[in-house]
XYZ file of C-alpha atoms in Angstrom:
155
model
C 47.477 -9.076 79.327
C 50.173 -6.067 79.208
C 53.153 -7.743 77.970
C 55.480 -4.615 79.192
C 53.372 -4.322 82.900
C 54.341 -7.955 83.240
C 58.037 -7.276 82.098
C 58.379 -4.754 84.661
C 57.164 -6.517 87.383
C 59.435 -9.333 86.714
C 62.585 -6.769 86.407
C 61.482 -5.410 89.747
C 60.699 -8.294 92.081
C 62.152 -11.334 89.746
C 58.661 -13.181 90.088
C 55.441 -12.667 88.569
C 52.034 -14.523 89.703
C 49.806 -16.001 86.580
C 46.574 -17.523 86.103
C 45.573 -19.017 82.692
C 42.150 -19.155 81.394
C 41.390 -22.217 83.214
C 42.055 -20.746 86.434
C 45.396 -22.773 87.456
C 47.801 -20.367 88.727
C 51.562 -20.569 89.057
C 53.973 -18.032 89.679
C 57.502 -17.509 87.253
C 60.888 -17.420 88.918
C 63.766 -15.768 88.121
C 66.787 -18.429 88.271
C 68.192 -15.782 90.646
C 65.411 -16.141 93.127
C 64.554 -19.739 92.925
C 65.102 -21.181 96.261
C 67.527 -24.054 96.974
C 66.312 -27.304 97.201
C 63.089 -26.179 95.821
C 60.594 -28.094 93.231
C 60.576 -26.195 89.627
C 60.267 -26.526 86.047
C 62.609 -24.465 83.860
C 61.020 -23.101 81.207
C 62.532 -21.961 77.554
C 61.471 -20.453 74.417
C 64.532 -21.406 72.218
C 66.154 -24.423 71.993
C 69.703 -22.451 72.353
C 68.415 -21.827 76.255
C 68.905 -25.625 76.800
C 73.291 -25.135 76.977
C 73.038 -23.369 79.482
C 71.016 -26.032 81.407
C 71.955 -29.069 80.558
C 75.041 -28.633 78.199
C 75.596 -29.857 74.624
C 72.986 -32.326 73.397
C 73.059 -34.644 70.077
C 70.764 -33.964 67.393
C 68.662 -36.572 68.538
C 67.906 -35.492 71.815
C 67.226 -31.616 70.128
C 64.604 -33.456 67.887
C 62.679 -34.814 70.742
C 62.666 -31.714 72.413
C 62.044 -29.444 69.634
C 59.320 -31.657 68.004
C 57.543 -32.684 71.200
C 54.403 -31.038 72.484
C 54.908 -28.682 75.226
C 52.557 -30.692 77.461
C 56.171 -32.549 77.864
C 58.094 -32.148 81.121
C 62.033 -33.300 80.577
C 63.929 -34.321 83.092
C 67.931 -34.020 82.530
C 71.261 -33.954 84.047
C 72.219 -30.823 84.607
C 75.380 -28.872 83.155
C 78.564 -29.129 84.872
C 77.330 -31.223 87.861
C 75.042 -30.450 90.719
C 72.582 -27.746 90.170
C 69.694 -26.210 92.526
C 66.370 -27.582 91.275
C 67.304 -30.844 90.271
C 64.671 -33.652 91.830
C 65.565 -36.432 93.922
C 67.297 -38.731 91.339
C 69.622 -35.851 89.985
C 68.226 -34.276 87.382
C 66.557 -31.222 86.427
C 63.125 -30.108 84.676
C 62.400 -28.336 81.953
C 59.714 -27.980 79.202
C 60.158 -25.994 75.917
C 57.052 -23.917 75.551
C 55.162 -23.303 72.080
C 52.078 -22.265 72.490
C 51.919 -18.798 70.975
C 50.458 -16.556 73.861
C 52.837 -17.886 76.090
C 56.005 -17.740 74.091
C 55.578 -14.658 73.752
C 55.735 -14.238 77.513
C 58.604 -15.718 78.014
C 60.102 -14.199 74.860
C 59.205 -11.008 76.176
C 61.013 -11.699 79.668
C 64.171 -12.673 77.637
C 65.669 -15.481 80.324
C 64.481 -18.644 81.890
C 62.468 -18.917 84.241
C 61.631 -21.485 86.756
C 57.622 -22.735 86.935
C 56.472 -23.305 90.723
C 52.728 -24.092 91.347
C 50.557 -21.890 93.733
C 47.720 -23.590 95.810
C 46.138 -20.756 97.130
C 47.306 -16.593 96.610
C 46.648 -13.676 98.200
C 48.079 -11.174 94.984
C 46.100 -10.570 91.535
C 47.878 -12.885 89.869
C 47.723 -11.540 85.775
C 45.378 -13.356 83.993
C 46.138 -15.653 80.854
C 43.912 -15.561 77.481
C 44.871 -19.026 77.185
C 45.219 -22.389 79.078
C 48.732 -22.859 80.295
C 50.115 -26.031 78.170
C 51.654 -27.694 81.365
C 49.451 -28.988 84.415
C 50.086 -29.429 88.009
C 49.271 -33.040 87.908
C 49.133 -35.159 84.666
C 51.634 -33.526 82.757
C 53.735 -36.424 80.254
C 57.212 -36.559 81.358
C 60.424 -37.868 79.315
C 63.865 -38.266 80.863
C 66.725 -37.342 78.077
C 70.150 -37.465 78.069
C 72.493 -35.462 76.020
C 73.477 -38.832 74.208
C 70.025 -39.410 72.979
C 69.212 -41.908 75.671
C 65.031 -41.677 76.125
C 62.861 -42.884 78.686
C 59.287 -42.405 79.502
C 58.096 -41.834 82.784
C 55.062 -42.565 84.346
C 53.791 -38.928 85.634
């Protein structure tokens, strides 16, 4: 995959269509262009991305998420109140990716961006040397709070 085509494409039309090497493709958001009310997963490469999404959190809470496998989908309230994205009991999703090839993707892009899944396309999507670590269906999922509260949900 060309890093810089995808770059560009994301600059241009702030959303980029991706298949990994098992065939699942999604598409990447930019926060900008994520519609309201819509079903997402923010994604981040650094733990310092997580302020801006769901405020200060204790050292606790940035051990979980730091030492978890990105196969982990959080599920947060969001900074400052009501935020587009969140899911129907307030709070918002995100998953701090690792694996190499893909964060260096998102390194690359230099913001957040919000996962949606694609059932069927009509554009290439660029193709993925790798599986994608997060799945349509099956994913684990956590709720955190900023407090350190934990609980495991049944996804």
């Amino acid at each position: 995959m060309d890093y810089r085509a995808v770059k560009s494409q994301f600059r241009q039309t702030g959303k980029i269509t991706l298949e990994d090497s098992r065939g699942q493709v999604f598409e990447w958001l930019s926060p900008g262009r994520y519609p309201t009310g819509a079903s997402g997963i923010f994604l981040i490469h650094e733990l310092y991305q997580l302020q801006a999404l769901v405020g200060s959190f204790s050292e606790v809470a940035l051990d979980i998420v730091e030492f978890s496998p990105d196969k982990v989908i959080f599920h947060s309230p969001p900074a400052n109140g009501p935020k587009d994205g969140m899911n129907s009991t307030g709070l918002i999703k995100f998953a701090l990716i690792k694996s190499p090839f893909w964060h260096r993707l998102l390194f690359e892009l230099r913001e957040t961006v919000v996962l949606q899944w694609v059932e069927n396309t009509e554009e290439a999507p660029h193709s993925g040397e790798q599986p994608f670590p997060l799945q349509a269906k099956g994913s684990k999922a956590m709720e955190l709070h900023a407090d350190g509260k934990v609980k495991i949900i049944n996804a």
